[in-house]
Short mmCIF file of C-alpha atoms in Angstrom, two decimals:
data_model
loop_
_atom_site.label_atom_id
_atom_site.label_comp_id
_atom_site.label_asym_id
_atom_site.label_seq_id
_atom_site.Cartn_x
_atom_site.Cartn_y
_atom_site.Cartn_z
CA UNK A 250 128.20 99.85 103.69
CA UNK A 251 126.30 98.06 100.84
CA UNK A 252 122.90 100.15 100.82
CA UNK A 253 119.82 97.81 101.69
CA UNK A 254 117.14 99.60 102.36
CA UNK A 255 115.54 101.99 100.52
CA UNK A 256 113.05 104.67 102.03
CA UNK A 257 110.70 107.52 101.34
CA UNK A 258 110.04 110.76 103.52
CA UNK A 259 106.26 111.15 104.43
CA UNK A 260 105.90 113.93 102.16
CA UNK A 261 106.47 111.28 99.26
CA UNK A 262 103.40 109.27 100.32
CA UNK A 263 100.88 108.93 97.14
CA UNK A 264 98.66 111.89 97.23
CA UNK A 265 96.49 109.58 94.19
CA UNK A 266 95.51 106.70 93.91
CA UNK A 267 96.52 105.02 90.64
CA UNK A 268 93.66 103.44 88.39
CA UNK A 269 94.84 100.73 85.98
CA UNK A 270 91.26 100.78 84.17
CA UNK A 271 92.48 104.02 82.39
CA UNK A 272 95.22 102.13 81.09
CA UNK A 273 93.83 98.94 79.87
CA UNK A 274 93.81 98.14 75.98
CA UNK A 275 90.76 97.22 74.69
CA UNK A 276 87.28 97.17 75.73
CA UNK A 277 86.13 98.73 79.11
CA UNK A 278 86.17 96.24 82.18
CA UNK A 279 82.77 94.04 82.15
CA UNK A 280 80.22 95.73 84.75
CA UNK A 281 79.22 93.73 87.97
CA UNK A 282 75.40 92.57 87.15
CA UNK A 283 72.28 92.37 89.25
CA UNK A 284 71.83 88.71 89.53
CA UNK A 285 67.63 89.11 89.53
CA UNK A 286 68.43 90.98 86.18
CA UNK A 287 71.12 90.22 84.48
CA UNK A 288 71.68 94.18 84.10
CA UNK A 289 74.59 95.96 84.62
CA UNK A 290 74.55 97.15 88.70
CA UNK A 291 73.06 100.84 89.21
CA UNK A 292 74.32 103.24 91.27
CA UNK A 293 71.32 102.94 93.50
CA UNK A 294 72.00 99.28 93.94
CA UNK A 295 75.66 99.75 94.86
CA UNK A 296 74.24 102.08 97.36
CA UNK A 297 72.74 99.41 99.39
CA UNK A 298 76.47 98.52 100.40
CA UNK A 299 78.67 101.40 99.67
CA UNK A 300 79.16 105.23 100.13
CA UNK A 301 78.90 107.56 97.38
CA UNK A 302 82.99 108.33 97.05
CA UNK A 303 83.48 104.42 96.74
CA UNK A 304 80.75 103.96 94.14
CA UNK A 305 82.81 106.69 92.57
CA UNK A 306 86.06 104.70 92.45
CA UNK A 307 84.67 101.46 91.82
CA UNK A 308 83.06 102.54 88.30
CA UNK A 309 86.06 105.12 87.46
CA UNK A 310 88.33 105.33 84.76
CA UNK A 311 90.10 108.30 85.67
CA UNK A 312 94.14 107.12 86.28
CA UNK A 313 94.44 109.53 89.57
CA UNK A 314 91.89 109.44 92.24
CA UNK A 315 92.92 112.10 94.87
CA UNK A 316 94.01 110.36 98.74
CA UNK A 317 91.99 112.53 101.31
CA UNK A 318 94.27 114.18 103.57
CA UNK A 319 92.91 112.31 106.85
CA UNK A 320 93.72 108.93 105.27
CA UNK A 321 97.07 110.08 104.13
CA UNK A 322 97.63 111.14 107.69
CA UNK A 323 97.10 108.15 109.36
CA UNK A 324 98.77 106.46 106.49
CA UNK A 325 101.75 108.61 107.34
CA UNK A 326 102.18 106.45 110.74
CA UNK A 327 103.80 103.69 108.82
CA UNK A 328 104.25 105.24 105.49
CA UNK A 329 106.01 105.02 102.76
CA UNK A 330 106.85 101.07 103.60
CA UNK A 331 110.27 100.48 103.09
CA UNK A 332 112.09 98.49 99.85
CA UNK A 333 114.75 96.01 100.98
CA UNK A 334 117.40 94.41 98.94
CA UNK A 335 117.61 90.80 99.95
CA UNK A 336 121.14 90.64 99.52
CA UNK A 337 121.84 87.70 102.13
CA UNK A 338 119.17 85.53 100.55
CA UNK A 339 120.84 85.98 97.33
CA UNK A 340 124.23 84.73 98.65
CA UNK A 341 122.29 81.75 99.99
CA UNK A 342 120.79 80.81 96.93
CA UNK A 343 124.01 81.78 94.96
CA UNK A 344 122.28 83.37 92.47
CA UNK A 345 123.23 86.68 89.96
CA UNK A 346 119.99 87.95 90.21
CA UNK A 347 119.25 91.23 92.42
CA UNK A 348 116.15 90.49 94.78
CA UNK A 349 114.32 92.93 96.10
CA UNK A 350 111.26 93.18 98.22
CA UNK A 351 108.42 95.65 99.61
CA UNK A 352 107.35 94.79 103.08
CA UNK A 353 104.05 95.77 104.19
CA UNK A 354 104.42 94.52 107.81
CA UNK A 355 105.26 97.45 109.28
CA UNK A 356 101.49 98.40 109.24
CA UNK A 357 99.72 98.49 112.85
CA UNK A 358 98.01 95.57 112.34
CA UNK A 359 101.14 93.77 110.44
CA UNK A 360 100.02 93.27 106.48
CA UNK A 361 99.14 95.49 103.78
CA UNK A 362 95.55 95.63 104.67
CA UNK A 363 94.99 98.71 106.65
CA UNK A 364 95.81 100.89 103.12
CA UNK A 365 91.95 100.13 102.17
CA UNK A 366 90.88 99.71 105.76
CA UNK A 367 91.40 103.08 106.86
CA UNK A 368 89.84 104.81 103.37
CA UNK A 369 86.96 102.66 103.46
CA UNK A 370 86.25 103.14 107.60
CA UNK A 371 86.52 107.07 106.55
CA UNK A 372 83.94 106.98 103.59
CA UNK A 373 81.67 105.36 106.05
CA UNK A 374 82.07 107.34 109.07
CA UNK A 375 81.44 110.22 106.75
CA UNK A 376 77.88 108.71 105.38
CA UNK A 377 76.97 108.20 108.77
CA UNK A 378 77.80 104.81 109.47
CA UNK A 379 78.19 103.97 113.38
CA UNK A 380 79.97 100.39 112.49
CA UNK A 381 81.61 98.06 110.21
CA UNK A 382 81.02 94.83 109.26
CA UNK A 383 82.76 92.31 106.95
CA UNK A 384 84.45 88.82 106.30
CA UNK A 385 87.76 87.66 106.96
CA UNK A 386 90.00 84.57 105.53
CA UNK A 387 93.16 84.72 107.44
CA UNK A 388 92.42 87.42 110.04
CA UNK A 389 94.49 90.11 108.05
CA UNK A 390 91.82 91.73 106.72
CA UNK A 391 89.67 91.38 110.06
CA UNK A 392 92.43 92.60 111.88
CA UNK A 393 92.83 95.71 109.77
CA UNK A 394 88.88 96.76 109.81
CA UNK A 395 88.94 96.13 113.45
CA UNK A 396 92.07 98.88 113.84
CA UNK A 397 90.40 101.28 110.91
CA UNK A 398 86.91 101.22 112.93
CA UNK A 399 89.20 101.98 116.30
CA UNK A 400 90.13 104.82 114.76
CA UNK A 401 87.10 106.37 113.39
CA UNK A 402 85.23 105.42 116.59
CA UNK A 403 83.32 102.75 114.83
CA UNK A 404 82.29 99.16 116.09
CA UNK A 405 83.46 96.50 114.19
CA UNK A 406 81.91 93.23 113.79
CA UNK A 407 84.07 90.09 111.57
CA UNK A 408 83.11 86.67 110.12
CA UNK A 409 86.15 84.99 110.28
CA UNK A 410 86.44 81.33 108.38
CA UNK A 411 86.00 79.06 110.69
CA UNK A 412 89.17 77.04 110.39
CA UNK A 413 91.06 80.13 110.24
CA UNK A 414 89.50 80.86 113.32
CA UNK A 415 90.65 77.41 115.10
CA UNK A 416 94.07 78.03 113.14
CA UNK A 417 95.07 81.63 114.29
CA UNK A 418 93.49 82.37 117.71
CA UNK A 419 95.95 85.69 118.30
CA UNK A 420 94.57 87.20 115.02
CA UNK A 421 91.34 86.92 116.77
CA UNK A 422 92.75 88.35 120.02
CA UNK A 423 94.01 91.10 117.91
CA UNK A 424 91.03 91.88 116.59
CA UNK A 425 89.06 91.95 119.77
CA UNK A 426 92.11 93.87 121.26
CA UNK A 427 90.98 96.85 118.66
CA UNK A 428 87.59 96.41 120.10
CA UNK A 429 86.29 94.06 117.41
CA UNK A 430 83.76 91.06 118.03
CA UNK A 431 85.23 88.05 115.83
CA UNK A 432 82.54 84.97 115.07
CA UNK A 433 83.57 81.79 113.55
CA UNK A 434 82.25 81.26 110.13
CA UNK A 435 79.75 79.53 109.24
CA UNK A 436 77.70 80.49 112.35
CA UNK A 437 74.15 80.40 113.89
CA UNK A 438 73.42 84.19 113.41
CA UNK A 439 72.65 84.10 109.89
CA UNK A 440 70.19 82.63 107.70
CA UNK A 441 72.98 81.45 105.28
CA UNK A 442 75.04 80.03 108.22
CA UNK A 443 72.39 77.93 109.67
CA UNK A 444 71.55 76.26 105.79
CA UNK A 445 75.15 75.21 105.96
CA UNK A 446 75.88 73.90 109.58
CA UNK A 447 72.32 72.10 108.98
CA UNK A 448 73.84 70.44 105.58
CA UNK A 449 77.85 69.94 106.65
CA UNK A 450 78.10 70.39 110.26
CA UNK A 451 81.63 70.03 110.29
CA UNK A 452 81.96 72.67 107.64
CA UNK A 453 85.86 74.19 107.64
CA UNK A 454 83.60 77.42 106.45
CA UNK A 455 85.17 79.53 103.17
CA UNK A 456 85.29 83.18 102.47
CA UNK A 457 82.54 83.29 100.69
CA UNK A 458 80.25 81.54 103.26
CA UNK A 459 81.77 84.29 105.63
CA UNK A 460 80.87 86.82 103.11
CA UNK A 461 77.48 85.94 103.08
CA UNK A 462 77.15 85.99 106.60
CA UNK A 463 78.37 89.34 107.03
CA UNK A 464 76.24 91.07 103.43
CA UNK A 465 73.35 89.44 105.05
CA UNK A 466 74.08 91.20 108.50
CA UNK A 467 74.65 94.25 106.78
CA UNK A 468 71.12 94.14 105.29
CA UNK A 469 69.39 94.02 108.06
CA UNK A 470 71.42 96.87 110.03
CA UNK A 471 71.67 100.10 107.79
CA UNK A 472 73.66 101.88 110.87
CA UNK A 473 76.46 99.05 109.60
CA UNK A 474 78.70 99.89 106.95
CA UNK A 475 79.73 97.08 104.72
CA UNK A 476 83.37 96.78 104.05
CA UNK A 477 85.56 93.80 101.81
CA UNK A 478 89.04 93.56 101.70
CA UNK A 479 89.91 92.37 98.27
CA UNK A 480 88.89 91.90 94.84
CA UNK A 481 86.78 95.06 94.04
CA UNK A 482 87.86 97.52 91.91
CA UNK A 483 88.20 100.55 95.14
CA UNK A 484 89.89 97.47 97.13
CA UNK A 485 92.34 97.28 94.47
CA UNK A 486 92.75 101.22 93.88
CA UNK A 487 93.69 101.56 97.36
CA UNK A 488 96.71 99.44 97.65
CA UNK A 489 98.76 100.67 94.46
CA UNK A 490 99.84 103.24 97.32
CA UNK A 491 102.36 99.91 97.52
CA UNK A 492 103.53 100.49 93.63
CA UNK A 493 103.55 103.77 93.46
CA UNK A 494 106.04 104.29 96.59
CA UNK A 495 108.09 101.14 95.37
CA UNK A 496 108.62 102.76 91.82
CA UNK A 497 110.28 105.61 93.61
CA UNK A 498 112.20 103.48 96.05
CA UNK A 499 113.65 101.41 92.72
CA UNK A 500 114.64 105.16 91.44
CA UNK A 501 116.76 105.43 94.58
CA UNK A 502 118.16 101.77 93.96
CA UNK A 503 119.22 102.79 90.55
CA UNK A 504 117.28 99.67 89.18
CA UNK A 505 113.90 98.50 87.65
CA UNK A 506 112.76 95.13 88.22
CA UNK A 507 112.68 92.85 85.36
CA UNK A 508 109.98 90.48 87.27
CA UNK A 509 107.64 91.40 89.94
CA UNK A 510 105.99 88.55 92.06
CA UNK A 511 103.47 88.98 94.55
CA UNK A 512 101.03 86.25 96.11
CA UNK A 513 97.27 85.88 94.49
CA UNK A 514 94.03 84.97 96.50
CA UNK A 515 91.39 87.51 96.21
CA UNK A 516 93.98 90.11 94.78
CA UNK A 517 94.40 93.20 96.53
CA UNK A 518 98.12 92.44 97.55
CA UNK A 519 99.09 91.71 94.17
CA UNK A 520 97.62 94.30 92.41
CA UNK A 521 98.79 97.21 95.15
CA UNK A 522 102.12 96.24 94.30
CA UNK A 523 102.18 95.92 90.26
CA UNK A 524 99.33 97.33 88.67
CA UNK A 525 101.30 100.84 89.22
CA UNK A 526 104.32 99.06 87.03
CA UNK A 527 102.41 97.62 84.34
CA UNK A 528 100.49 100.66 83.91
CA UNK A 529 103.91 102.61 83.41
CA UNK A 530 104.41 99.47 80.67
CA UNK A 531 101.22 100.37 78.93
CA UNK A 532 102.17 103.99 78.68
CA UNK A 533 105.34 103.19 77.31
CA UNK A 534 107.61 102.19 80.07
CA UNK A 535 109.94 99.58 80.58
CA UNK A 536 108.42 96.01 79.81
CA UNK A 537 107.62 93.77 83.21
CA UNK A 538 107.04 90.05 83.69
CA UNK A 539 104.69 89.58 86.68
CA UNK A 540 103.73 86.18 88.14
CA UNK A 541 100.61 85.95 90.71
CA UNK A 542 101.59 82.85 92.79
CA UNK A 543 98.40 81.45 93.85
CA UNK A 544 97.97 77.98 96.02
CA UNK A 545 97.74 74.67 94.42
CA UNK A 546 94.70 73.99 96.71
CA UNK A 547 92.86 76.76 95.46
CA UNK A 548 93.87 77.30 91.87
CA UNK A 549 91.52 80.11 90.98
CA UNK A 550 93.80 81.24 87.81
CA UNK A 551 95.55 78.47 86.96
CA UNK A 552 92.31 76.33 86.84
CA UNK A 553 89.39 78.30 86.99
CA UNK A 554 87.12 79.29 84.33
CA UNK A 555 86.21 82.91 83.30
CA UNK A 556 82.71 83.40 83.76
CA UNK A 557 80.26 85.55 85.90
CA UNK A 558 80.07 84.23 89.11
CA UNK A 559 78.75 85.36 92.66
CA UNK A 560 81.86 86.49 94.84
CA UNK A 561 79.55 84.66 97.97
CA UNK A 562 78.19 81.49 98.55
CA UNK A 563 75.24 82.66 99.42
CA UNK A 564 74.50 84.26 96.38
CA UNK A 565 73.47 87.78 98.22
CA UNK A 566 76.09 90.28 96.00
CA UNK A 567 75.84 90.60 92.74
CA UNK A 568 77.49 89.05 89.77
CA UNK A 569 81.38 89.57 88.64
CA UNK A 570 83.30 88.69 85.37
CA UNK A 571 86.17 86.85 86.88
CA UNK A 572 88.19 83.92 86.81
CA UNK A 573 86.44 81.44 89.49
CA UNK A 574 86.35 78.01 90.91
CA UNK A 575 82.80 78.13 91.44
CA UNK A 576 81.10 79.94 94.18
CA UNK A 577 80.60 77.00 96.07
CA UNK A 578 83.65 75.70 95.96
CA UNK A 579 85.67 74.47 99.33
CA UNK A 580 89.07 74.94 99.79
CA UNK A 581 91.21 72.58 101.75
CA UNK A 582 92.45 74.17 105.15
CA UNK A 583 95.71 75.42 104.00
CA UNK A 584 97.11 78.15 105.99
CA UNK A 585 97.13 80.67 103.79
CA UNK A 586 93.80 81.30 104.51
CA UNK A 587 93.89 84.73 103.06
CA UNK A 588 94.33 82.81 99.19
CA UNK A 589 91.45 80.43 99.70
CA UNK A 590 89.10 82.64 97.28
CA UNK A 591 87.19 80.73 95.08
CA UNK A 592 87.16 84.28 92.94
CA UNK A 593 89.56 86.99 92.24
CA UNK A 594 89.33 90.55 91.22
CA UNK A 595 88.06 91.29 87.94
CA UNK A 596 90.88 93.98 87.42
CA UNK A 597 93.27 90.98 87.76
CA UNK A 598 91.52 88.54 85.71
CA UNK A 599 91.42 91.30 83.04
CA UNK A 600 95.52 91.83 83.51
CA UNK A 601 95.84 87.60 82.97
CA UNK A 602 93.29 87.59 80.36
CA UNK A 603 95.69 90.01 78.57
CA UNK A 604 98.70 88.55 79.20
CA UNK A 605 99.83 91.16 81.09
CA UNK A 606 100.10 88.85 84.36
CA UNK A 607 100.98 85.13 84.58
CA UNK A 608 99.73 82.83 86.92
CA UNK A 609 101.34 79.80 88.93
CA UNK A 610 100.42 77.75 91.23
CA UNK A 611 102.43 76.21 93.99
CA UNK A 612 102.30 73.51 97.12
CA UNK A 613 102.02 74.90 100.95
CA UNK A 614 105.25 72.92 102.08
CA UNK A 615 107.38 74.38 99.34
CA UNK A 616 106.36 77.81 100.28
CA UNK A 617 106.84 77.28 104.14
CA UNK A 618 110.34 75.87 102.94
CA UNK A 619 111.22 79.05 101.03
CA UNK A 620 109.62 81.45 103.79
CA UNK A 621 111.60 79.50 106.46
CA UNK A 622 114.84 80.26 104.03
CA UNK A 623 113.57 83.81 104.30
CA UNK A 624 113.47 84.17 107.70
CA UNK A 625 117.05 82.76 108.06
CA UNK A 626 118.59 84.88 105.89
CA UNK A 627 116.51 88.24 106.05
CA UNK A 628 115.35 87.68 109.36
CA UNK A 629 111.80 88.57 108.73
CA UNK A 630 109.22 85.55 109.65
CA UNK A 631 106.55 85.78 106.70
CA UNK A 632 102.99 85.18 106.71
CA UNK A 633 101.58 82.04 104.74
CA UNK A 634 100.19 84.11 102.12
CA UNK A 635 103.54 85.80 101.37
CA UNK A 636 105.52 82.73 101.24
CA UNK A 637 104.13 82.33 97.99
CA UNK A 638 105.65 85.46 96.74
CA UNK A 639 109.15 84.28 98.27
CA UNK A 640 108.77 80.89 96.60
CA UNK A 641 107.81 82.30 93.34
CA UNK A 642 110.78 84.81 93.72
CA UNK A 643 113.38 81.97 95.00
CA UNK A 644 112.26 79.96 91.73
CA UNK A 645 112.88 83.03 89.53
CA UNK A 646 116.14 83.65 91.15
CA UNK A 647 117.40 80.11 90.95
CA UNK A 648 116.67 79.98 87.08
CA UNK A 649 119.14 82.70 86.86
CA UNK A 650 121.76 81.29 88.65
CA UNK A 651 120.85 77.78 86.09
CA UNK A 652 120.85 80.50 83.00
CA UNK A 653 124.13 82.46 84.69
CA UNK A 654 122.30 85.89 83.78
CA UNK A 655 121.39 88.70 86.23
CA UNK A 656 117.63 89.86 86.37
CA UNK A 657 116.36 92.14 88.59
CA UNK A 658 113.27 90.98 90.83
CA UNK A 659 110.88 92.26 93.05
CA UNK A 660 108.33 90.63 95.09
CA UNK A 661 105.91 91.60 97.61
CA UNK A 662 105.99 90.92 101.20
CA UNK A 663 102.46 91.52 102.36
CA UNK A 664 103.03 90.89 106.00
CA UNK A 665 104.90 89.16 108.94
CA UNK A 666 103.69 85.86 110.50
CA UNK A 667 104.07 86.51 114.00
CA UNK A 668 100.35 85.32 114.44
CA UNK A 669 100.95 81.92 112.58
CA UNK A 670 103.64 80.14 114.53
CA UNK A 671 100.76 76.80 114.83
CA UNK A 672 101.36 76.69 110.82
CA UNK A 673 105.41 76.87 111.08
CA UNK A 674 104.74 74.37 113.96
CA UNK A 675 103.19 72.16 112.26
CA UNK A 676 106.15 72.37 109.32
CA UNK A 677 108.81 71.38 111.54
CA UNK A 678 107.29 68.74 113.03
CA UNK A 679 106.59 67.21 109.59
CA UNK A 680 102.97 67.40 109.63
CA UNK A 681 101.97 70.07 106.88
CA UNK A 682 100.75 68.39 103.83
CA UNK A 683 100.27 69.51 100.59
CA UNK A 684 96.30 69.61 100.13
CA UNK A 685 95.33 69.27 96.45
CA UNK A 686 92.02 69.42 94.72
CA UNK A 687 90.95 66.83 91.88
CA UNK A 688 89.25 67.46 88.56
CA UNK A 689 86.06 65.72 90.31
CA UNK A 690 85.85 68.33 93.07
CA UNK A 691 86.49 71.35 90.93
CA UNK A 692 84.05 70.09 88.11
CA UNK A 693 81.60 69.86 91.14
CA UNK A 694 82.30 73.54 92.41
CA UNK A 695 81.96 74.87 88.50
CA UNK A 696 78.66 73.53 88.45
CA UNK A 697 77.53 76.17 90.29
CA UNK A 698 78.65 78.89 87.99
CA UNK A 699 76.07 80.78 86.96
CA UNK A 700 75.08 80.07 83.02
CA UNK A 701 74.74 83.38 81.58
CA UNK A 702 75.38 85.35 78.44
CA UNK A 703 78.70 87.19 78.65
CA UNK A 704 80.47 84.16 79.94
CA UNK A 705 83.45 82.95 78.34
CA UNK A 706 85.70 79.64 79.38
#
């Protein structure tokens, strides 16, 4: 038999998270700023939303950070996750390329998100919090938060972007099954939500608005720990268990990727898979070409500006130096709700600046076409977010066919699409559209970016 699955033993679950900040060349990562003073955030200011160990991780430049044993024990329910060789997809494409994918949909909630949900719940429990509060786009992070809260005996409340709340009712049902409360955002529960609804009663919502609602709620209740599912340094750190396992699994396969592809929204899945490989390259290992595939309807990396901006629409949080479309950007309601973020993680942004990651923007119908081809060859129905990585991997494999060369391609399959069947229904009915944003929309949103020293364009 030709081997198609490369699996590790539980003893090989990483014992540390990998911090790429230790290996990035040049100046240190630009700090987050207090918007009132323009000065770097202090530990005390960060403590308003973060337990001490997470503050340490957010600021650390150490390469390896120990994973607490209770977290590793919970990881062991599904980690190490499998790495597959996509032999049937290769055959269908007629490509000489070798295609591998790291599958995170084996986690209980169906995606990579519990990799950071569990440690954040653990640290908040240690800090004496009795509940978690957060925001979610497509619901993958909300589901992971609900699961993680249940595992540690905490309550959970999730503000879910309204268009995703409407598109994906079963993600809401999954959160409720774990014991969480799910609220469509913008909502009348917060001042930010009421202000948005007064101006735009039919607002589809955005991740920035949902973030503001979660932050406002957390600020009013000290028993709640605010947790977030992407972009922040510590979140990207937690996700590196993906890439560390993949390094060992590629050794089992007797191979090494020439190209690594990940879907790109806030950056957690992309960073989780690619940062350990990029770090190995920076320390003298094999060179890899890394592709970040984002929606053309929310082109943060390909058409955004590098500047200090807010992560939330209501401007309740700090300022981060990152690729951004402007915190008032309202993305079209594409079905890859997890990729509808106006800004991306500063570490990912820095890697793009340093030309360690190459961004690509694609339309959603082409992504669903790739997702269906993948399902019909490999048998796994991918989440809409994951179809972006599949699209990028297939396009690279087709280039190999056209050039008559064999390259090894690794992509991240960040989750399954079992709760996204409404979107697939629309694709099969021919009613799924390629939403685009024009220059006028981008210019209007970019005008919301604060004019501060330290920003570049």
